[in-house]
Coordinates of C-alpha atoms and ligand atoms in Angstrom, one line a residue:
X540 CA -84.7 92.8 -76.9
X541 CA -83.7 89.2 -77.6
X542 CA -81.4 87.9 -79.4
X543 CA -81.0 84.6 -81.6
X544 CA -78.1 83.7 -78.9
X545 CA -76.4 85.2 -76.0
X546 CA -73.2 84.7 -77.7
X547 CA -71.4 83.8 -81.0
X548 CA -68.1 82.3 -80.6
X549 CA -65.7 83.0 -83.7
X550 CA -63.7 80.6 -84.4
X551 CA -63.4 76.5 -83.1
X552 CA -59.9 76.5 -82.0
X553 CA -59.0 75.6 -78.8
X554 CA -60.0 79.2 -77.7
X555 CA -63.8 79.3 -79.6
X556 CA -63.8 75.1 -78.3
X557 CA -63.2 75.6 -74.7
X558 CA -65.0 79.3 -74.3
X559 CA -68.1 77.3 -75.6
X560 CA -67.8 74.6 -72.9
X561 CA -67.7 77.8 -70.3
X562 CA -70.0 79.9 -71.8
X563 CA -72.7 76.4 -71.6
X564 CA -71.9 76.1 -67.9
X565 CA -73.4 79.6 -67.2
X566 CA -76.6 78.7 -69.2
X567 CA -75.8 81.0 -72.0
X568 CA -77.0 80.0 -75.4
X569 CA -74.3 79.8 -77.6
X570 CA -73.4 79.2 -82.0
X571 CA -69.6 79.1 -82.9
X572 CA -68.6 80.2 -86.2
X573 CA -66.3 78.1 -88.1
X574 CA -64.7 78.7 -91.5
X575 CA -62.9 75.6 -91.9
X576 CA -64.8 71.9 -92.5
X577 CA -64.4 70.9 -88.5
X578 CA -62.1 72.0 -85.3
X579 CA -58.7 72.3 -84.5
X580 CA -58.3 76.0 -86.0
X581 CA -54.2 75.8 -86.3
X582 CA -53.6 72.0 -86.3
X583 CA -56.7 72.1 -89.4
X584 CA -55.1 74.5 -91.5
X585 CA -51.3 73.5 -91.0
X586 CA -50.9 70.3 -92.4
X587 CA -47.7 70.9 -93.7
X588 CA -45.0 67.6 -93.7
X589 CA -43.1 67.5 -90.3
X590 CA -45.9 70.2 -89.1
X591 CA -45.6 69.9 -85.0
X592 CA -45.9 71.7 -81.7
X593 CA -42.7 73.2 -80.2
X594 CA -44.0 73.7 -76.7
X595 CA -43.8 70.0 -74.9
X596 CA -47.0 69.0 -75.5
X597 CA -47.9 67.8 -71.9
X598 CA -47.6 71.6 -71.2
X599 CA -49.2 72.4 -75.0
X600 CA -52.8 70.9 -73.9
X601 CA -55.9 71.7 -71.3
X602 CA -55.5 72.4 -67.7
X603 CA -59.2 73.1 -66.9
X604 CA -60.0 69.1 -66.6
X605 CA -57.7 66.8 -64.7
X606 CA -59.5 63.7 -66.8
X607 CA -58.8 64.9 -69.5
X608 CA -55.0 65.6 -68.6
X609 CA -55.2 62.2 -66.6
X610 CA -56.7 60.0 -69.8
X611 CA -55.1 61.6 -72.7
X612 CA -51.6 59.7 -73.6
X613 CA -49.0 62.2 -75.6
X614 CA -47.1 59.4 -77.9
X615 CA -44.1 62.0 -78.5
X616 CA -42.3 64.9 -76.4
X617 CA -43.7 67.6 -79.3
X618 CA -47.1 66.4 -81.0
X619 CA -47.2 66.3 -84.6
X620 CA -50.1 68.3 -86.4
X621 CA -52.4 65.1 -86.5
X622 CA -51.9 63.9 -83.3
X623 CA -53.2 67.7 -81.7
X624 CA -55.9 67.9 -84.1
X625 CA -57.2 64.4 -83.1
X626 CA -56.9 65.4 -79.3
X627 CA -58.9 68.1 -80.1
X628 CA -61.4 66.2 -82.0
X629 CA -61.5 63.8 -78.4
X630 CA -61.9 66.9 -76.4
X631 CA -65.0 68.5 -78.6
X632 CA -66.5 64.7 -78.4
X633 CA -66.0 64.2 -75.0
X634 CA -67.1 67.5 -74.3
X635 CA -70.3 67.0 -77.2
X636 CA -69.7 70.5 -78.1
X637 CA -70.0 69.6 -82.0
X638 CA -73.9 70.7 -81.8
X639 CA -73.0 74.0 -80.9
X640 CA -70.3 74.6 -83.6
X641 CA -71.6 75.7 -87.2
X642 CA -69.1 74.9 -90.0
X643 CA -67.7 76.0 -93.5
X644 CA -69.0 79.3 -92.5
X645 CA -67.0 82.2 -92.5
X646 CA -68.4 85.6 -90.2
X647 CA -67.7 88.2 -92.3
X648 CA -69.5 91.1 -90.9
X649 CA -70.1 92.1 -86.8
X650 CA -71.8 95.6 -86.8
X651 CA -73.1 96.9 -83.1
X652 CA -76.4 97.4 -83.4
X653 CA -77.1 101.0 -80.8
X654 CA -80.2 101.0 -80.2
X655 CA -80.9 97.5 -79.5
X656 CA -77.3 96.9 -77.9
X657 CA -76.8 93.8 -80.0
X658 CA -74.2 92.5 -82.2
X659 CA -75.5 91.5 -85.8
X660 CA -73.7 89.2 -87.0
X661 CA -73.1 88.3 -91.1
X662 CA -72.0 85.0 -92.3
X663 CA -71.3 83.2 -95.5
X664 CA -71.8 79.4 -96.0
X665 CA -70.8 79.2 -99.9
X666 CA -73.4 80.7 -101.6
X667 CA -75.8 81.3 -98.3
X668 CA -76.0 84.4 -96.6
X669 CA -77.3 84.9 -93.4
X670 CA -77.1 86.9 -89.9
X671 CA -77.4 86.4 -85.7
X672 CA -77.7 88.5 -83.3
X673 CA -76.6 88.4 -80.0
X674 CA -75.0 90.3 -77.0
X675 CA -71.7 88.8 -76.7
X676 CA -69.4 88.5 -79.4
X677 CA -66.6 86.4 -78.5
X678 CA -63.3 86.9 -81.5
X679 CA -61.6 83.4 -80.6
X680 CA -59.6 83.6 -84.0
X681 CA -56.5 83.4 -83.3
X682 CA -52.8 84.8 -83.9
X683 CA -51.6 83.2 -86.7
X684 CA -54.5 82.6 -88.6
X685 CA -54.3 84.4 -91.7
X686 CA -51.5 83.0 -94.4
X687 CA -49.1 85.7 -95.1
X688 CA -48.9 85.7 -99.2
X689 CA -45.7 86.7 -100.7
X690 CA -45.5 89.4 -103.4
X691 CA -43.3 87.5 -105.4
X692 CA -43.6 88.5 -109.7
X693 CA -44.5 86.1 -111.7
X694 CA -45.8 83.2 -109.4
X695 CA -49.1 82.8 -111.4
X696 CA -47.0 81.8 -114.0
X697 CA -45.4 78.8 -112.4
X698 CA -46.4 76.0 -113.9
X699 CA -45.5 73.4 -111.2
X700 CA -47.5 73.2 -108.0
X701 CA -47.7 76.0 -105.3
X702 CA -48.3 75.0 -101.6
X703 CA -48.5 77.5 -98.3
X704 CA -47.9 75.7 -94.9
X705 CA -50.7 77.5 -93.7
X706 CA -53.4 76.3 -95.9
X707 CA -52.3 72.9 -96.6
X708 CA -54.1 70.3 -99.0
X709 CA -56.0 67.3 -96.3
X710 CA -54.4 64.8 -98.8
X711 CA -51.2 63.6 -98.6
X712 CA -49.4 65.2 -101.4
X713 CA -46.0 62.9 -103.2
X714 CA -42.9 64.9 -102.9
X715 CA -40.8 61.9 -104.0
X716 CA -39.1 62.4 -107.2
X717 CA -39.7 66.5 -106.8
X718 CA -37.4 69.5 -107.3
X719 CA -38.9 71.2 -104.1
X720 CA -38.5 74.5 -103.4
X721 CA -39.3 76.3 -100.0
X722 CA -39.4 79.8 -99.3
X723 CA -39.4 81.1 -95.9
X724 CA -37.3 79.8 -93.2
X725 CA -39.3 80.5 -90.0
X726 CA -40.4 77.7 -87.9
X727 CA -43.0 76.6 -90.8
X728 CA -40.0 76.8 -93.1
X729 CA -37.7 75.5 -90.9
X730 CA -40.0 72.2 -90.1
X731 CA -40.9 71.7 -93.8
X732 CA -37.7 71.4 -95.2
X733 CA -36.4 68.4 -92.4
X734 CA -39.5 67.1 -93.7
X735 CA -39.1 67.4 -97.4
X736 CA -35.1 66.8 -97.5
X737 CA -35.7 62.9 -96.8
X738 CA -38.2 62.5 -99.3
X739 CA -37.1 64.9 -101.8
X740 CA -35.3 63.8 -105.1
X741 CA -33.5 67.8 -104.8
X742 CA -34.7 70.3 -102.2
X743 CA -33.3 74.3 -102.3
X744 CA -34.2 76.3 -99.2
X745 CA -34.4 80.0 -100.1
X746 CA -33.6 82.1 -97.1
X747 CA -34.3 86.1 -96.8
X748 CA -32.9 85.6 -93.0
X749 CA -31.4 83.3 -91.0
X750 CA -33.4 82.1 -87.9
X751 CA -31.9 80.7 -84.6
X752 CA -32.4 77.1 -84.3
X753 CA -32.2 75.4 -81.0
X754 CA -32.4 71.3 -80.6
X755 CA -35.6 70.0 -80.0
X756 CA -34.3 66.6 -78.9
X757 CA -37.4 65.1 -79.4
X758 CA -38.3 61.3 -78.6
X759 CA -41.2 59.3 -77.8
X760 CA -42.6 58.9 -74.3
X761 CA -42.1 55.5 -72.7
X762 CA -45.6 54.6 -70.9
X763 CA -43.6 55.0 -67.1
X764 CA -42.3 58.6 -68.3
X765 CA -45.7 59.6 -69.1
X766 CA -47.0 58.2 -65.2
X767 CA -44.7 60.4 -63.9
X768 CA -45.5 63.6 -65.8
X769 CA -49.5 62.8 -65.0
X770 CA -48.3 62.5 -61.4
X771 CA -46.5 65.7 -61.3
X772 CA -49.4 67.6 -63.3
X773 CA -50.6 69.9 -60.8
X774 CA -46.9 71.6 -59.8
X775 CA -46.1 71.3 -63.5
X776 CA -49.0 73.5 -64.4
X777 CA -48.4 75.7 -60.9
X778 CA -44.8 76.3 -62.2
X779 CA -46.2 77.5 -66.0
X780 CA -47.9 80.2 -64.1
X781 CA -43.9 81.4 -62.4
X782 CA -42.8 81.2 -66.1
X783 CA -42.1 84.0 -68.0
X784 CA -43.9 82.5 -71.2
X785 CA -45.6 79.7 -69.2
X786 CA -43.7 77.1 -70.2
X787 CA -42.6 75.2 -66.9
X788 CA -39.6 75.3 -66.5
X789 CA -36.6 76.0 -63.6
X790 CA -36.4 80.1 -63.2
X791 CA -32.9 81.3 -63.3
X792 CA -32.0 84.5 -61.5
X793 CA -28.6 84.7 -62.6
X794 CA -27.2 86.8 -65.5
X795 CA -25.2 85.5 -68.1
X796 CA -23.0 88.3 -67.6
X797 CA -22.3 87.2 -63.8
X798 CA -20.3 83.5 -64.5
X799 CA -17.0 82.6 -66.4
X800 CA -17.4 82.0 -70.1
X801 CA -16.6 77.9 -69.5
X802 CA -19.7 77.9 -66.9
X803 CA -21.6 80.1 -68.8
X804 CA -21.2 77.7 -72.1
X805 CA -21.6 74.6 -69.8
X806 CA -25.1 75.8 -69.4
X807 CA -25.6 76.1 -72.7
X808 CA -24.4 72.9 -73.4
X809 CA -26.8 71.4 -70.9
X810 CA -30.1 73.2 -72.1
X811 CA -28.6 72.4 -75.7
X812 CA -28.5 68.5 -74.9
X813 CA -32.0 68.8 -73.3
X814 CA -33.8 70.4 -76.4
X815 CA -36.6 73.0 -76.5
X816 CA -37.2 76.9 -76.3
X817 CA -36.5 76.7 -72.4
X818 CA -32.8 77.3 -73.8
X819 CA -33.6 81.1 -73.8
X820 CA -34.3 80.6 -69.9
X821 CA -30.6 79.9 -69.5
X822 CA -30.1 83.2 -67.9
X823 CA -32.2 85.6 -66.7
X824 CA -31.1 88.6 -69.0
X825 CA -30.9 87.3 -72.4
X826 CA -33.8 89.3 -74.2
X827 CA -33.2 91.7 -72.0
X828 CA -29.4 92.9 -72.1
X829 CA -27.1 93.0 -75.4
X830 CA -24.3 92.0 -73.8
X831 CA -25.9 89.1 -72.5
X832 CA -27.4 87.9 -75.4
X833 CA -24.5 88.3 -77.6
X834 CA -23.1 85.3 -75.4
X835 CA -26.4 83.1 -75.8
X836 CA -26.0 84.0 -80.4
X837 CA -21.7 83.2 -80.1
X838 CA -22.9 80.2 -78.8
X839 CA -25.3 79.0 -81.1
X840 CA -23.2 80.2 -84.3
X841 CA -20.2 78.1 -83.1
X842 CA -23.1 75.5 -82.8
X843 CA -23.9 75.8 -86.8
X844 CA -20.2 76.4 -87.7
X845 CA -19.6 73.0 -86.0
X846 CA -22.7 71.5 -87.3
X847 CA -22.6 72.0 -90.8
X848 CA -19.6 71.5 -93.1
X849 CA -19.5 73.8 -95.3
X850 CA -18.1 77.3 -94.8
X851 CA -19.5 79.3 -96.9
X852 CA -23.7 77.7 -96.1
X853 CA -22.6 77.7 -92.3
X854 CA -21.7 81.1 -92.4
X855 CA -25.5 81.9 -94.4
X856 CA -27.3 80.2 -92.0
X857 CA -25.6 81.9 -88.9
X858 CA -28.0 84.7 -88.2
X859 CA -26.5 88.5 -87.1
X860 CA -29.6 89.9 -85.3
X861 CA -30.4 89.5 -81.5
X862 CA -30.9 85.9 -80.3
X863 CA -34.8 85.4 -79.2
X864 CA -36.1 88.4 -80.7
X865 CA -37.2 86.5 -83.7
X866 CA -39.3 83.4 -82.1
X867 CA -36.5 80.4 -82.4
X868 CA -37.0 77.7 -84.2
X869 CA -36.9 74.2 -82.6
X870 CA -34.9 71.4 -84.8
X871 CA -32.3 69.0 -84.3
X872 CA -32.0 67.9 -87.8
X873 CA -32.4 71.1 -89.5
X874 CA -28.2 72.3 -89.7
X875 CA -27.4 68.9 -90.8
X876 CA -29.7 68.6 -94.1
X877 CA -27.8 71.5 -95.5
X878 CA -24.6 68.1 -95.0
X879 CA -26.8 65.9 -97.5
X880 CA -26.1 66.1 -101.2
X881 CA -30.1 67.0 -102.0
X882 CA -30.1 69.6 -100.6
X883 CA -29.0 73.6 -101.2
X884 CA -29.0 76.9 -99.1
X885 CA -30.1 80.2 -101.4
X886 CA -29.7 83.9 -100.3
X887 CA -32.9 85.5 -101.0
X888 CA -31.0 88.7 -99.1
X889 CA -31.4 90.9 -102.1
X890 CA -34.9 89.4 -103.0
X891 CA -36.1 87.3 -105.4
X892 CA -36.5 88.5 -109.1
X893 CA -39.3 86.3 -110.1
X894 CA -40.7 83.3 -110.8
X895 CA -41.0 81.9 -113.9
X896 CA -43.0 78.8 -115.7
X897 CA -39.9 76.6 -114.4
X898 CA -38.6 78.0 -111.1
X899 CA -37.4 80.9 -109.0
X900 CA -34.9 83.5 -110.2
X901 CA -32.1 84.7 -107.3
X902 CA -29.7 87.4 -108.7
X903 CA -30.5 86.2 -112.2
X904 CA -30.0 82.3 -112.0
X905 CA -32.8 80.2 -112.3
X906 CA -33.5 77.9 -110.1
X907 CA -36.1 75.1 -111.5
X908 CA -38.7 73.1 -109.3
X909 CA -41.7 71.1 -109.4
X910 CA -43.3 72.3 -106.1
X911 CA -43.0 75.7 -104.2
X912 CA -43.9 75.8 -100.7
X913 CA -44.3 79.3 -99.3
X914 CA -43.5 79.2 -95.5
X915 CA -43.6 83.0 -95.8
X916 CA -46.2 83.2 -92.6
X917 CA -49.0 84.9 -91.4
X918 CA -50.5 88.4 -91.4
X919 CA -50.2 87.8 -87.6
X920 CA -52.1 88.9 -84.4
X921 CA -54.2 91.8 -86.7
X922 CA -54.7 90.1 -90.4
X923 CA -57.4 87.7 -89.3
X924 CA -59.3 90.6 -87.2
X925 CA -59.5 93.1 -89.7
X926 CA -60.6 90.9 -93.0
X927 CA -63.9 90.7 -90.5
X928 CA -66.1 94.1 -90.7
X929 CA -66.5 95.2 -87.5
X930 CA -68.5 98.2 -86.8
X931 CA -68.6 99.3 -83.4
X932 CA -70.7 102.7 -82.2
X933 CA -71.4 105.1 -83.7
X934 CA -70.4 103.4 -86.9
X935 CA -66.4 103.0 -86.4
X936 CA -65.0 100.6 -88.3
X937 CA -62.3 98.5 -86.4
X938 CA -59.3 98.3 -89.2
X939 CA -60.0 102.4 -88.8
X940 CA -59.4 102.7 -85.5
X941 CA -56.5 100.1 -85.6
X942 CA -54.7 102.2 -89.0
X943 CA -51.8 102.8 -87.0
X944 CA -51.6 99.6 -84.7
X945 CA -53.7 98.0 -82.8
X946 CA -55.0 99.4 -79.2
X947 CA -57.4 98.1 -76.3
X948 CA -57.5 97.2 -72.6
X949 CA -55.9 94.0 -71.6
X950 CA -55.6 92.8 -75.0
X951 CA -59.1 91.7 -74.2
X952 CA -61.4 94.4 -74.8
X953 CA -61.9 97.5 -77.6
X954 CA -63.1 101.0 -76.1
X955 CA -66.1 102.0 -78.8
X956 CA -66.6 97.7 -79.3
X957 CA -68.9 97.0 -76.4
X958 CA -69.5 93.5 -75.6
X959 CA -67.2 92.4 -78.2
X960 CA -63.9 90.0 -76.4
X961 CA -60.3 89.1 -78.2
X962 CA -58.9 86.2 -77.2
X963 CA -55.3 86.3 -77.3
X964 CA -55.7 89.7 -78.7
X965 CA -53.1 92.4 -78.9
X966 CA -51.4 93.6 -75.9
X967 CA -51.5 90.0 -74.2
X968 CA -48.9 87.7 -74.0
X969 CA -50.4 85.1 -76.3
X970 CA -48.0 84.5 -79.0
X971 CA -44.7 84.7 -76.4
X972 CA -46.4 82.1 -74.1
X973 CA -47.5 78.7 -74.4
X974 CA -51.1 79.8 -76.3
X975 CA -53.4 77.3 -74.8
X976 CA -52.2 78.7 -71.6
X977 CA -53.1 82.3 -72.5
X978 CA -56.2 80.9 -74.0
X979 CA -57.5 79.3 -70.8
X980 CA -56.6 82.2 -68.5
X981 CA -58.6 84.6 -71.1
X982 CA -61.6 82.1 -72.0
X983 CA -61.5 82.0 -67.7
X984 CA -61.5 85.7 -67.0
X985 CA -64.0 86.0 -69.7
X986 CA -66.8 84.0 -68.6
X987 CA -65.6 85.5 -64.7
X988 CA -66.6 88.8 -66.4
X989 CA -69.5 87.8 -67.7
X990 CA -71.0 86.2 -64.4
X991 CA -70.0 89.3 -62.9
X992 CA -72.2 91.1 -65.2
X993 CA -75.3 88.7 -65.1
X994 CA -75.3 89.3 -61.0
X995 CA -75.5 92.7 -61.3
X996 CA -77.7 92.5 -64.2
X997 CA -75.7 94.2 -66.2
X998 CA -76.3 94.5 -70.3
X999 CA -73.2 95.7 -71.5
X1000 CA -69.1 96.6 -70.7
X1001 CA -67.0 98.4 -72.7
X1002 CA -63.6 99.7 -71.4
X1003 CA -62.5 103.1 -70.9
X1004 CA -60.7 105.1 -73.1
X1005 CA -58.2 106.1 -70.6
X1006 CA -57.4 102.5 -69.3
X1007 CA -56.5 102.0 -73.4
X1008 CA -54.0 104.5 -73.1
X1009 CA -52.8 103.8 -69.7
X1010 CA -52.5 99.5 -71.1
X1011 CA -50.5 100.9 -73.8
X1012 CA -48.1 102.7 -71.8
X1013 CA -47.4 100.2 -69.6
X1014 CA -47.2 97.3 -72.4
X1015 CA -44.2 99.7 -74.6
X1016 CA -42.5 100.5 -71.3
X1017 CA -41.9 97.0 -70.6
X1018 CA -41.0 96.1 -74.2
X1019 CA -38.7 98.7 -73.9
X1020 CA -36.7 96.5 -71.1
X1021 CA -36.6 94.0 -73.6
X1022 CA -34.3 94.0 -76.7
X1023 CA -37.8 92.9 -79.0
X1024 CA -37.6 96.1 -81.0
X1025 CA -33.9 95.2 -82.2
X1026 CA -35.4 93.3 -85.5
X1027 CA -37.9 93.1 -87.9
X1028 CA -40.2 90.5 -86.9
X1029 CA -43.8 90.0 -87.4
X1030 CA -44.8 90.4 -83.4
X1031 CA -43.9 94.1 -84.8
X1032 CA -45.6 93.5 -88.1
X1033 CA -42.8 94.5 -90.5
X1034 CA -43.4 90.5 -92.5
X1035 CA -46.5 92.3 -94.4
X1036 CA -46.0 95.1 -96.6
X1037 CA -48.0 98.6 -95.3
X1038 CA -48.7 96.5 -92.0
X1039 CA -47.9 99.5 -89.2
X1040 CA -45.0 99.1 -86.9
X1041 CA -45.8 98.1 -83.8
X1042 CA -44.8 95.6 -81.4
X1043 CA -48.0 93.8 -80.2
X1044 CA -48.0 91.0 -77.5
X1045 CA -47.2 91.3 -74.3
X1046 CA -44.0 90.3 -72.8
X1047 CA -44.4 88.0 -69.0
X1048 CA -47.2 86.1 -68.1
X1049 CA -47.2 86.5 -64.0
X1050 CA -46.9 89.9 -64.6
X1051 CA -49.5 90.4 -67.3
X1052 CA -52.3 87.3 -65.3
X1053 CA -51.8 89.6 -61.7
X1054 CA -52.5 92.5 -63.3
X1055 CA -55.9 91.5 -65.1
X1056 CA -56.9 89.1 -62.3
X1057 CA -56.5 92.5 -59.7
X1058 CA -58.2 94.7 -62.3
X1059 CA -60.8 91.7 -62.2
X1060 CA -61.1 91.6 -57.9
X1061 CA -60.8 95.7 -58.0
X1062 CA -64.7 95.3 -60.1
X1063 CA -62.9 95.8 -63.1
X1064 CA -61.3 99.0 -62.9
X1065 CA -61.2 100.5 -66.3
X1066 CA -64.6 99.5 -67.7
X1067 CA -67.7 100.9 -67.3
X1068 CA -70.7 98.6 -67.1
X1069 CA -74.3 100.0 -67.8
Ligands
FAD2225 P1 -56.7 79.2 -83.6 O1 -56.4 78.1 -83.8 O2 -55.9 80.1 -85.2 O3 -58.2 78.9 -84.1 C1 -58.8 80.2 -85.0 C2 -60.1 79.6 -85.7 O4 -60.7 81.1 -86.7 C3 -59.8 78.9 -87.4 O5 -60.0 77.9 -87.4 C4 -59.9 79.7 -88.3 O6 -60.4 79.8 -89.7 C5 -61.6 80.5 -87.3 N1 -61.6 81.9 -87.8 C6 -60.7 82.9 -88.5 N2 -61.7 84.0 -88.9 C7 -62.7 83.6 -89.0 C8 -64.0 83.8 -89.9 N3 -63.8 85.2 -90.2 N4 -65.3 83.4 -89.7 C9 -65.2 82.0 -89.3 N5 -63.8 81.1 -88.6 C10 -63.1 82.5 -88.3 N6 -48.7 78.1 -79.9 C11 -48.0 77.3 -78.4 O7 -48.1 77.8 -77.7 N7 -47.7 76.2 -78.9 C12 -47.1 75.7 -79.8 O8 -46.4 74.3 -80.2 C13 -47.5 76.2 -81.5 N8 -46.7 75.9 -82.3 C14 -48.0 75.9 -83.8 C15 -47.4 75.5 -84.7 C16 -47.7 76.2 -85.3 C17 -47.2 75.0 -87.4 C18 -48.7 77.6 -86.0 C19 -49.5 77.9 -87.4 C20 -48.8 77.7 -84.9 C21 -48.7 77.5 -83.7 N9 -48.8 78.2 -82.0 C22 -48.6 77.1 -81.1 C23 -49.7 79.0 -82.5 C24 -51.3 78.5 -82.5 O9 -52.0 79.5 -83.7 C25 -51.9 78.8 -80.9 O10 -51.3 77.7 -79.7 C26 -53.3 78.0 -81.1 O11 -53.7 76.8 -81.4 C27 -54.4 79.1 -81.8 O12 -55.5 78.6 -80.9 P2 -56.9 79.7 -81.2 O13 -58.1 78.9 -81.2 O14 -56.6 80.9 -80.6 O15 -56.1 80.0 -83.1
N01_2226 O1 -43.6 82.3 -90.4 P1 -42.3 83.2 -90.0 P2 -43.8 80.6 -90.2 N1 -40.1 86.9 -99.6 O2 -43.1 85.2 -90.6 C1 -39.9 84.5 -95.0 C2 -45.6 79.7 -85.2 N2 -45.4 78.7 -85.4 O3 -45.0 80.3 -90.6 O4 -37.3 86.6 -91.6 C3 -38.9 85.8 -98.9 O5 -41.6 83.1 -88.9 C4 -39.4 85.5 -93.6 O6 -38.4 86.4 -94.1 P3 -37.7 87.3 -92.7 C5 -44.6 80.6 -84.2 O7 -44.8 81.2 -83.2 C6 -44.5 77.3 -84.5 O8 -42.4 79.8 -89.8 O9 -38.9 88.0 -92.8 N3 -38.9 85.4 -98.0 C7 -39.1 84.2 -93.1 O10 -38.2 83.7 -93.2 C8 -43.5 81.0 -85.4 O11 -42.8 82.2 -85.2 C9 -44.4 76.0 -85.2 O12 -36.5 87.7 -93.5 C10 -40.2 85.7 -97.3 C11 -40.6 83.2 -93.1 O13 -40.8 83.6 -94.5 C12 -45.2 81.8 -85.8 O14 -46.1 80.6 -85.9 C13 -44.5 76.2 -86.3 C14 -41.6 86.4 -98.0 C15 -41.4 83.2 -92.6 O15 -41.6 82.7 -91.4 C16 -44.7 82.1 -87.6 O16 -43.8 80.9 -88.3 C17 -44.8 76.5 -87.7 C18 -40.5 87.3 -99.1 N4 -42.1 88.1 -99.2 C19 -45.2 78.4 -87.1 N5 -42.6 87.2 -97.1 C20 -43.6 75.3 -84.0 O17 -43.0 74.5 -84.7 C21 -41.8 86.4 -95.6 N6 -40.2 85.6 -96.0 C22 -44.6 75.0 -83.0

């Protein structure tokens, strides 16, 4: 039976944009459905002050078109949100993608029709509801696209303004002469705090758990510097493919415990000065071995004591958890804002009592505020998919299937949900990698798979349950060899009350890509076609 489109892509972030480009090349008819009023995904929604990437822009950018990477000029080592959004718009214009995109439209349901073997997509655009049919449904809905709204009693009675970093207004907010409260100290919270410390009359940072923050050493690009990078692009992209997190860096095959303390600290200092997430690559075993990890945690705690003048504040800012177990934060200025007169740190490890009309109450003390910024993160990886009613074969809802945590094969497909793909889905490197690189890998894999199907006149693809079970065991055994299970991170889902506890991403870009490519090469072993 003819469908309205060959494929519907949900989401117009970097994943949806590139997927559309590739499917057009295959000659498919495609419609992209996007909730927001424009492209950009993460970079459309997260407009909070100080928002920028933490993987260098020369790497956090598409690699599929050399023309694109040669013509675009990043102005800084880590581009701001607005520059990354301009880049997304530039790509969309250059590749003329907009004509196949529908904005301001939310996909509410996707239901598989077992008789016609197609997907029915239910879409709401304001008051208007429409249905589309398609053979392939591709979820490009993002891993970090549903804000985690904290459950704090009294929030609705607060008389001032409340903002969530992940749903920031697109008009500028003037915080001058304001007392601002920032709740949350992950990457969003620390970036917001650094930006607001410089403008707000007073800033109070409410911290439940301290995070490790390494310097970014951000700088503007000189044109000669950028020209050198562009000339090196093939080597940079190739090196990234060999690195655990998909970020090009020198690969160190040395344990932190193999060298003297002096040598260890020299190496840490070198990376500290250089700045960036590659700090954790100083030795090969920092996220694998607890004793090695302690050496780097001690180094950073010593830095905090040196930078922060008040010893009590320094102590409160010092994490006791495994270094790198939660995603590292990156900022050269975060710790030093606590030396300012207008900045205070409040410990909420025992909870926030309540939010009153005037501010936050913690341990019986009220902290007055004119605005509250919720930097409380995301219902990551599964939250966005679970908010769509996705119904597969025999009327089974994906949300029910994922009652005890997400399952699937390669993070790309789920048994019982034929022809439905998830870009950067649970069980793939996704958030443990340079996400743009992982997006490109998944989009290429899906495109090649659809070409394989079309060449053989296959209509339907679905993974086997046995392949899924084996994949789950494989991912679990890789995670068990790391220290990732030793803290309460959002990778495990524990940041959202009631969410099942399961480690969701796959650590290790090179091994993941090698597995997926070999599965494809072997006629997509683990998948059934019909
Ligand atoms: P998204 O950009 O999240 O796009 C998904 C889109 O789907 C959204 O526009 C959303 O509105 C839409 N959507 C969702 N559900 C529906 C629905 N039901 N109907 C219609 N539309 C829907 N990663 C890195 O590798 N490096 C970084 O430096 C980095 N920095 C980050 C900074 C911030 C502030 C955040 C929040 C994340 C950052 N990330 C970073 C992760 C980032 O999410 C990814 O790099 C990447 O942008 C994800 O692209 P995506 O297209 O997969 O998803
Ligand atoms: O979210 P988070 P995020 N009461 O979950 C606290 C990417 N990103 O938006 O640690 C009080 O990390 C919570 O406390 P705790 C990046 O992948 C990248 O900051 O759970 N506090 C924590 O401190 C990142 O990892 C950039 O105890 C509450 C904070 O809120 C991911 O997005 C920038 C609370 C949430 O931190 C998520 O980062 C931004 C409650 N009820 C984001 N609920 C770059 O720089 C939560 N918290 C590239």
